[in-house]
């Protein structure tokens, strides 16, 4: 399934990193990071170069909500802007992952270093994503709670793949990864790097070295794809909450997909089988990566099944 000594970008879903949405304690999240570290370190042990990207939808939403509650209760507290909240989510999720991966590597006597690069990703001010919020962040709410939040907080709330209502924010596409040259140097020197956490902090390039953070959340599937292209990776692995991508998802006609070609993926996409804000960006990112150079492939599967999928036993592979 995975060719020998490959360069692999692994994208971890923000929801997948909060395995139990009802238990968002740091303790539970560290345990999920530890479970996540195992299949990642399997790949490192097998001689692959691994770059880790991750989502932050639930986490950044929770950080923002915490500040909003605090500032509502105490008007003297400053509002914490979205880009800073995104950077905080990169920091703490990166900390969990690097601790978990390091522990797993030490126990297997792998002599490697792992670290997080707080990453900025350039976006275009004219990106249509700024006009139409689509990216779900934060916790899940029922319909009534969602209506109250729309009224009281001015949030835009949307239903998310049959799991409940979530706040949605703007999600522009990544144009460039500011710290990519440094990530490349670290990877070329054998280090394990965690980058573009939460899709990276979205920034506008004002010229002359000036970068300005903007309130949005970049889709980590697109940011991971961008990093995979820049670093000339062989494979993009997207780990989420489902073992396989399906058509007719959530209906009695649901059918899981194993290996699909670019043509099949495009056809299913046009037929509307992949939900915007959840599976659609994964399939779009998979297609973009596979189309960017012959031989590249993308695997979409769950954290739990990652090992089996990497061995070719399950998951959905998109090939050229
Ligand atoms: N066609 C589909 N096949 C499989 N899952 C789908 C499909 N459409 C929507 N989904 C939903 O998308 C979810 C993955 O998206 P999301 O939770 O946003 O991912 P992430 O792990 O990146 O946070 C799945 O858990 C599933 O509920
Ligand atoms: N930033 C981002 O794509 O997060 P999720 O993976 O949580 O959706």
PDB file of C-alpha atoms and ligand atoms in Angstrom, residues 13-16 161 163 220-221 239-242 244-247 249 273-275 277-279 282, ligand 1:
ATOM      1  CA  UNK A  13      -9.148  15.626  12.082  1.00  0.00           C
ATOM      2  CA  UNK A  14      -9.941  18.089  14.856  1.00  0.00           C
ATOM      3  CA  UNK A  15     -13.057  16.062  15.690  1.00  0.00           C
ATOM      4  CA  UNK A  16     -11.044  12.837  15.620  1.00  0.00           C
ATOM      5  CA  UNK A 161     -23.470  15.914   8.910  1.00  0.00           C
ATOM      6  CA  UNK A 163     -24.406  15.349  14.300  1.00  0.00           C
ATOM      7  CA  UNK A 220      -6.702  21.614   7.475  1.00  0.00           C
ATOM      8  CA  UNK A 221      -7.353  19.176   4.597  1.00  0.00           C
ATOM      9  CA  UNK A 239      -7.381  10.424   9.348  1.00  0.00           C
ATOM     10  CA  UNK A 240     -10.907  11.232  10.491  1.00  0.00           C
ATOM     11  CA  UNK A 241     -13.849   9.609  12.292  1.00  0.00           C
ATOM     12  CA  UNK A 242     -14.987   7.211   9.542  1.00  0.00           C
ATOM     13  CA  UNK A 244     -14.226   4.730   4.632  1.00  0.00           C
ATOM     14  CA  UNK A 245     -15.735   7.439   2.492  1.00  0.00           C
ATOM     15  CA  UNK A 246     -19.276   6.507   1.444  1.00  0.00           C
ATOM     16  CA  UNK A 247     -21.795   7.392  -1.207  1.00  0.00           C
ATOM     17  CA  UNK A 249     -23.864   8.548   3.380  1.00  0.00           C
ATOM     18  CA  UNK A 273     -22.389  12.606  -1.986  1.00  0.00           C
ATOM     19  CA  UNK A 274     -19.876  14.478   0.199  1.00  0.00           C
ATOM     20  CA  UNK A 275     -21.065  16.967   2.811  1.00  0.00           C
ATOM     21  CA  UNK A 277     -17.501  21.391   5.645  1.00  0.00           C
ATOM     22  CA  UNK A 278     -16.783  17.735   6.478  1.00  0.00           C
ATOM     23  CA  UNK A 279     -16.170  15.078   3.774  1.00  0.00           C
ATOM     24  CA  UNK A 282     -11.219  15.868   2.239  1.00  0.00           C
TER      25      UNK A 282
HETATM   26  N1  LIG B   1     -19.938  10.772   2.104  1.00  0.00           N
HETATM   27  C1  LIG B   1     -19.466  10.665   3.342  1.00  0.00           C
HETATM   28  N2  LIG B   1     -18.763   9.556   3.711  1.00  0.00           N
HETATM   29  C2  LIG B   1     -18.284   9.442   4.960  1.00  0.00           C
HETATM   30  N3  LIG B   1     -18.433  10.390   5.930  1.00  0.00           N
HETATM   31  C3  LIG B   1     -19.112  11.519   5.617  1.00  0.00           C
HETATM   32  C4  LIG B   1     -19.656  11.703   4.321  1.00  0.00           C
HETATM   33  N4  LIG B   1     -20.280  12.915   4.290  1.00  0.00           N
HETATM   34  C5  LIG B   1     -20.134  13.455   5.519  1.00  0.00           C
HETATM   35  N5  LIG B   1     -19.434  12.628   6.336  1.00  0.00           N
HETATM   36  C6  LIG B   1     -19.108  12.986   7.728  1.00  0.00           C
HETATM   37  O1  LIG B   1     -17.845  13.645   7.682  1.00  0.00           O
HETATM   38  C7  LIG B   1     -17.188  13.392   8.926  1.00  0.00           C
HETATM   39  C8  LIG B   1     -15.721  13.770   8.783  1.00  0.00           C
HETATM   40  O2  LIG B   1     -15.637  15.174   8.737  1.00  0.00           O
HETATM   41  P1  LIG B   1     -15.174  16.033  10.012  1.00  0.00           P
HETATM   42  O3  LIG B   1     -15.801  15.530  11.274  1.00  0.00           O
HETATM   43  O4  LIG B   1     -15.320  17.457   9.647  1.00  0.00           O
HETATM   44  O5  LIG B   1     -13.670  15.630   9.995  1.00  0.00           O
HETATM   45  P2  LIG B   1     -12.412  15.919  10.873  1.00  0.00           P
HETATM   46  O6  LIG B   1     -12.033  14.546  11.355  1.00  0.00           O
HETATM   47  O7  LIG B   1     -11.454  16.481   9.870  1.00  0.00           O
HETATM   48  O8  LIG B   1     -12.773  16.881  11.972  1.00  0.00           O
HETATM   49  C9  LIG B   1     -17.473  11.941   9.175  1.00  0.00           C
HETATM   50  O9  LIG B   1     -17.288  11.583  10.516  1.00  0.00           O
HETATM   51  C10 LIG B   1     -18.944  11.827   8.725  1.00  0.00           C
HETATM   52  O10 LIG B   1     -19.805  12.089   9.813  1.00  0.00           O
END
